[in-house]
Amino acid sequence: MRLNLNQLAIFAKVIECGGFSAAAQVLFLSQSSVSKQVQNLETSLRTVLVDRTGPKIRPTLAGQVLLAQTKEMLALADQAVGAVQAAALWPKERLVVGSTSTIGGYLLPAVMRELRRREPDGLFTVVINSVDRLAAALNQGRIGVGVASGPLPPGRYESERLASDDMLLICAADHPLAGREIMPAELSAEAFLLRESGSQTRKQLLELLHGWDLAGARTLDLWGTESIREAVRIGLGVSLVPRRTVRFDLLHGVLAELHVRPGPEPRTVMANWTLARPLSAYEEMMLSLLREVAGDPAGAPAGTAVGEAAGAELPAAELLAD
């Protein structure tokens, strides 16, 4: 036999409201219609679902079992409706992907390039913001998928490890310590270039300096990976970056690596997706592509803007605003 979702919804509302009359008012139906639907459900299941003997109706044991299953079925039905509606819009809807800045600069271009290849008419926006704002947007379902370096604060989203981010200290190509195995004390005279406040890379470099007993070293605040790379190139100081953001600079001798022992720990690239609502087909494809591309060590060319690689519309920070 097949259960009638309308009858199940009415049955659940009767139990929730504690009576047929109260449920009828909420459902904008007559009491007799509500009672009839529940009776038809009981007839089809060949059992009594509602105990009508007391001053307030309550579910029988069979009714309790059905009520628990009904809540799950109605939730699945709502998800199915949402998925169908999203599919009807796809790829006309705009896909909004959240990311912290460093990941957005080197991982997402290759993902968006593949997304554009599969869906030439697709519309998508990459939103770059802080870890906290990314977490808030996922938690509220304002975006479906977000990528970050390391775990986000707890919330209504799932997370999955995509790849390991190898971190290294970089210097100008003609730096006297370039390519050498060195101890932290040999860096005491260096200026350390820090990312903007809220950056995970900034936090990691400051922790390294503390662990190296260089907490009092000279520092200079800059914004973004591009400014860090250029400042290091011209000899303004040294800095910490993910290897994938400077691999071509290292290969062509534009920048060099400082081999410090103990060195920086790698970071984890995490994919995150909201549990506040069902993901659209577009978002599911994005999540799948993230898994594919993150495992490719080549990735996207360092320094390529997300919009250049993917034809995407670039940061709309208000979408992640608290």
XYZ file of C-alpha atoms in Angstrom:
322
model
C 0.000 0.000 0.000
C 1.022 3.625 -0.513
C 0.632 6.188 2.253
C -1.079 9.484 1.502
C 1.184 12.394 2.452
C -1.805 14.715 2.897
C -3.399 12.318 5.361
C -0.111 11.935 7.211
C 0.302 15.705 7.483
C -3.234 16.077 8.856
C -2.678 13.225 11.341
C 0.559 14.874 12.569
C -1.199 18.239 12.960
C -4.028 16.640 14.971
C -1.527 15.162 17.412
C 0.458 18.407 17.537
C -2.669 20.496 18.267
C -4.146 17.960 20.688
C -7.505 17.682 18.953
C -9.436 17.604 15.686
C -11.080 21.001 16.160
C -7.807 22.804 16.916
C -6.108 21.132 13.955
C -8.997 22.072 11.672
C -8.593 25.757 12.576
C -4.872 25.685 11.826
C -5.377 23.814 8.546
C -8.388 25.936 7.477
C -10.491 22.798 7.067
C -13.736 21.635 8.620
C -13.513 19.425 11.689
C -15.423 16.683 9.890
C -12.932 16.763 6.990
C -9.960 16.462 9.351
C -11.618 13.605 11.246
C -12.473 11.819 7.996
C -8.876 12.007 6.711
C -7.529 10.482 9.930
C -10.189 7.758 9.813
C -9.247 6.945 6.208
C -5.601 6.680 7.266
C -6.536 4.311 10.096
C -8.632 2.231 7.704
C -5.798 1.937 5.204
C -3.379 0.857 7.948
C -6.000 -1.348 9.658
C -5.220 0.012 13.105
C -6.287 2.758 15.503
C -3.851 5.649 15.515
C -5.624 8.125 17.821
C -7.037 7.437 21.296
C -10.233 9.488 21.417
C -11.455 8.382 24.866
C -9.929 11.063 27.079
C -10.496 14.829 27.364
C -7.486 15.329 25.078
C -6.704 13.008 22.191
C -3.347 11.272 22.143
C -1.636 8.815 19.785
C -1.855 5.097 20.410
C 1.369 3.078 20.412
C 0.919 2.520 16.668
C 0.204 6.234 16.301
C 3.427 7.145 18.098
C 5.417 4.931 15.728
C 3.709 6.449 12.699
C 4.150 9.990 14.013
C 7.929 9.581 14.252
C 8.083 8.201 10.711
C 5.689 10.881 9.447
C 7.968 13.712 10.580
C 10.848 12.174 8.638
C 8.713 11.592 5.532
C 7.347 15.140 5.526
C 10.870 16.541 5.961
C 12.080 14.429 3.024
C 9.119 15.607 0.956
C 10.028 19.236 1.683
C 13.636 18.532 0.660
C 12.406 16.908 -2.559
C 10.314 19.973 -3.393
C 13.290 22.255 -2.741
C 15.586 20.106 -4.880
C 13.089 20.068 -7.762
C 12.636 23.825 -7.578
C 16.411 24.326 -7.560
C 16.808 21.947 -10.500
C 14.186 23.914 -12.445
C 16.324 27.039 -12.046
C 19.654 25.344 -12.781
C 21.853 26.659 -14.326
C 19.891 29.943 -14.416
C 20.372 30.483 -10.685
C 23.589 32.120 -9.528
C 25.959 29.876 -7.618
C 27.576 31.719 -4.711
C 30.699 30.083 -3.282
C 32.327 31.353 -0.099
C 36.047 31.224 0.543
C 38.815 32.608 2.683
C 41.163 34.761 0.627
C 44.211 32.525 0.124
C 42.187 29.462 -0.892
C 40.046 31.617 -3.163
C 43.184 32.797 -4.931
C 44.752 29.469 -5.860
C 42.173 26.648 -5.535
C 38.921 28.109 -6.841
C 40.163 29.308 -10.260
C 40.704 25.729 -11.446
C 37.368 24.656 -9.958
C 35.524 27.488 -11.675
C 37.276 26.792 -14.970
C 35.967 23.218 -14.888
C 32.534 24.408 -13.805
C 32.445 26.824 -16.740
C 33.479 24.012 -19.094
C 30.595 21.834 -17.915
C 28.022 24.620 -17.637
C 28.968 27.383 -20.139
C 25.857 29.403 -19.306
C 26.209 29.064 -15.545
C 26.341 32.130 -13.316
C 28.577 32.124 -10.258
C 30.109 34.469 -7.736
C 33.074 33.870 -5.432
C 32.708 35.663 -2.118
C 35.946 36.247 -0.204
C 35.730 36.943 3.499
C 36.926 36.039 6.991
C 36.519 32.643 8.623
C 33.865 33.958 11.026
C 31.719 35.512 8.294
C 32.049 32.451 6.099
C 30.869 30.295 9.008
C 27.915 32.615 9.688
C 26.793 32.527 6.035
C 26.948 28.713 5.960
C 25.212 28.454 9.320
C 22.277 30.539 8.058
C 22.127 28.909 4.621
C 22.926 32.161 2.772
C 25.565 30.192 0.880
C 25.645 26.456 0.313
C 29.362 25.728 -0.072
C 32.455 27.372 1.417
C 36.180 26.592 1.417
C 38.660 27.513 4.139
C 42.131 26.782 5.456
C 41.477 24.713 8.545
C 38.251 23.979 10.430
C 35.487 26.521 10.940
C 33.780 27.194 14.291
C 30.969 24.690 15.073
C 27.686 25.340 13.277
C 24.935 23.953 11.049
C 27.248 22.656 8.367
C 29.308 19.612 7.497
C 33.046 19.741 6.815
C 35.387 17.521 4.833
C 39.172 17.525 4.467
C 40.153 18.197 0.851
C 43.932 18.448 0.892
C 47.000 19.396 2.882
C 48.429 22.899 2.439
C 52.231 22.850 2.609
C 53.408 26.104 4.230
C 56.850 27.656 3.731
C 58.842 30.754 4.589
C 59.813 32.719 1.460
C 62.435 35.347 0.759
C 63.805 37.289 -2.218
C 65.745 35.198 -4.730
C 69.023 36.977 -3.882
C 68.610 36.716 -0.104
C 71.875 35.508 1.529
C 70.045 32.757 3.422
C 68.048 31.533 0.399
C 68.031 27.767 -0.013
C 70.071 27.129 3.127
C 69.186 25.009 6.158
C 69.006 27.570 8.968
C 68.064 27.876 12.627
C 65.396 30.387 13.725
C 67.992 32.547 15.510
C 69.550 33.372 12.132
C 66.339 35.248 11.232
C 66.484 37.648 14.182
C 67.415 40.611 11.982
C 64.663 39.962 9.408
C 61.401 41.851 8.975
C 58.406 39.499 8.880
C 55.538 40.442 6.574
C 52.156 39.675 8.102
C 48.810 39.174 6.394
C 45.807 41.269 7.430
C 44.047 40.834 10.774
C 41.807 37.751 10.818
C 44.004 35.820 8.379
C 44.847 32.229 9.321
C 48.296 32.705 7.736
C 48.964 35.720 9.962
C 47.978 33.719 13.032
C 50.257 30.835 12.046
C 53.260 33.095 11.398
C 52.841 34.848 14.740
C 52.687 31.450 16.459
C 55.857 30.414 14.628
C 57.680 33.546 15.740
C 56.671 32.863 19.320
C 57.862 29.250 19.049
C 61.163 30.428 17.525
C 61.692 32.943 20.365
C 61.357 35.747 17.800
C 58.189 37.323 19.192
C 59.957 40.693 19.309
C 61.041 40.612 15.657
C 60.150 43.474 13.319
C 56.837 43.002 11.505
C 54.962 44.796 8.740
C 51.247 44.411 8.034
C 50.123 43.949 4.425
C 46.917 42.840 2.703
C 46.535 39.706 0.648
C 48.872 37.144 -0.869
C 49.729 39.296 -3.895
C 51.092 42.171 -1.805
C 53.072 39.694 0.314
C 54.644 38.076 -2.765
C 55.616 41.417 -4.305
C 56.992 42.807 -1.036
C 59.111 39.697 -0.529
C 60.315 39.827 -4.147
C 61.701 43.359 -3.747
C 63.411 42.501 -0.469
C 61.065 44.176 2.016
C 61.078 41.129 4.277
C 60.249 37.435 4.555
C 56.863 35.822 4.990
C 54.829 32.636 5.345
C 52.691 31.413 2.413
C 51.144 28.181 1.104
C 53.525 26.526 -1.353
C 50.858 26.325 -4.067
C 50.584 30.126 -4.178
C 54.260 30.605 -5.113
C 55.257 27.385 -6.888
C 55.876 29.136 -10.228
C 57.842 31.921 -8.511
C 60.067 29.269 -6.921
C 60.401 27.344 -10.171
C 61.501 30.422 -12.143
C 63.756 31.874 -9.460
C 61.574 34.878 -8.658
C 61.365 33.871 -4.981
C 63.306 31.444 -2.797
C 62.534 29.271 0.216
C 64.048 29.577 3.668
C 64.542 26.082 5.133
C 64.018 26.749 8.828
C 64.100 23.988 11.421
C 61.667 23.482 12.983
C 59.587 24.497 10.008
C 55.915 25.507 9.715
C 53.247 22.842 10.009
C 51.038 22.181 6.951
C 47.446 23.343 7.037
C 44.318 21.500 6.005
C 42.038 22.729 3.210
C 38.426 22.113 4.224
C 35.230 22.025 2.168
C 32.129 23.033 4.118
C 28.469 22.840 3.161
C 25.358 24.112 4.894
C 22.820 21.936 6.731
C 20.368 24.822 7.027
C 18.813 23.896 3.665
C 19.224 21.307 0.882
C 22.060 21.954 -1.561
C 21.056 22.780 -5.116
C 22.245 20.646 -8.032
C 24.677 23.444 -8.875
C 26.103 23.404 -5.330
C 26.383 19.613 -5.348
C 28.400 19.862 -8.575
C 30.623 22.509 -6.991
C 31.318 20.262 -3.998
C 32.206 17.372 -6.305
C 34.571 19.567 -8.333
C 36.279 20.796 -5.173
C 37.087 17.202 -4.267
C 38.504 16.570 -7.741
C 40.622 19.692 -8.058
C 41.941 19.854 -4.482
C 43.799 16.592 -4.977
C 45.622 17.928 -8.049
C 49.003 19.371 -6.997
C 49.085 21.508 -10.155
C 45.848 23.306 -9.314
C 45.364 26.788 -10.755
C 48.237 29.110 -11.708
C 49.388 31.099 -8.692
C 48.467 34.734 -8.889
C 45.590 34.155 -11.331
C 42.512 36.008 -10.228
C 39.391 33.923 -9.748
C 37.522 36.023 -12.278
C 40.234 35.553 -14.917
C 40.291 31.776 -14.643
C 36.573 31.235 -14.436
C 34.775 34.198 -15.890
C 33.156 34.572 -12.475
C 31.857 37.685 -10.865
C 34.221 38.623 -8.042
C 33.789 39.252 -4.313
C 30.424 40.424 -3.074
C 31.300 40.699 0.607
C 27.805 41.733 1.671
C 26.595 38.197 0.937
C 28.700 36.978 3.851
C 28.097 39.957 6.117
C 26.848 39.208 9.605
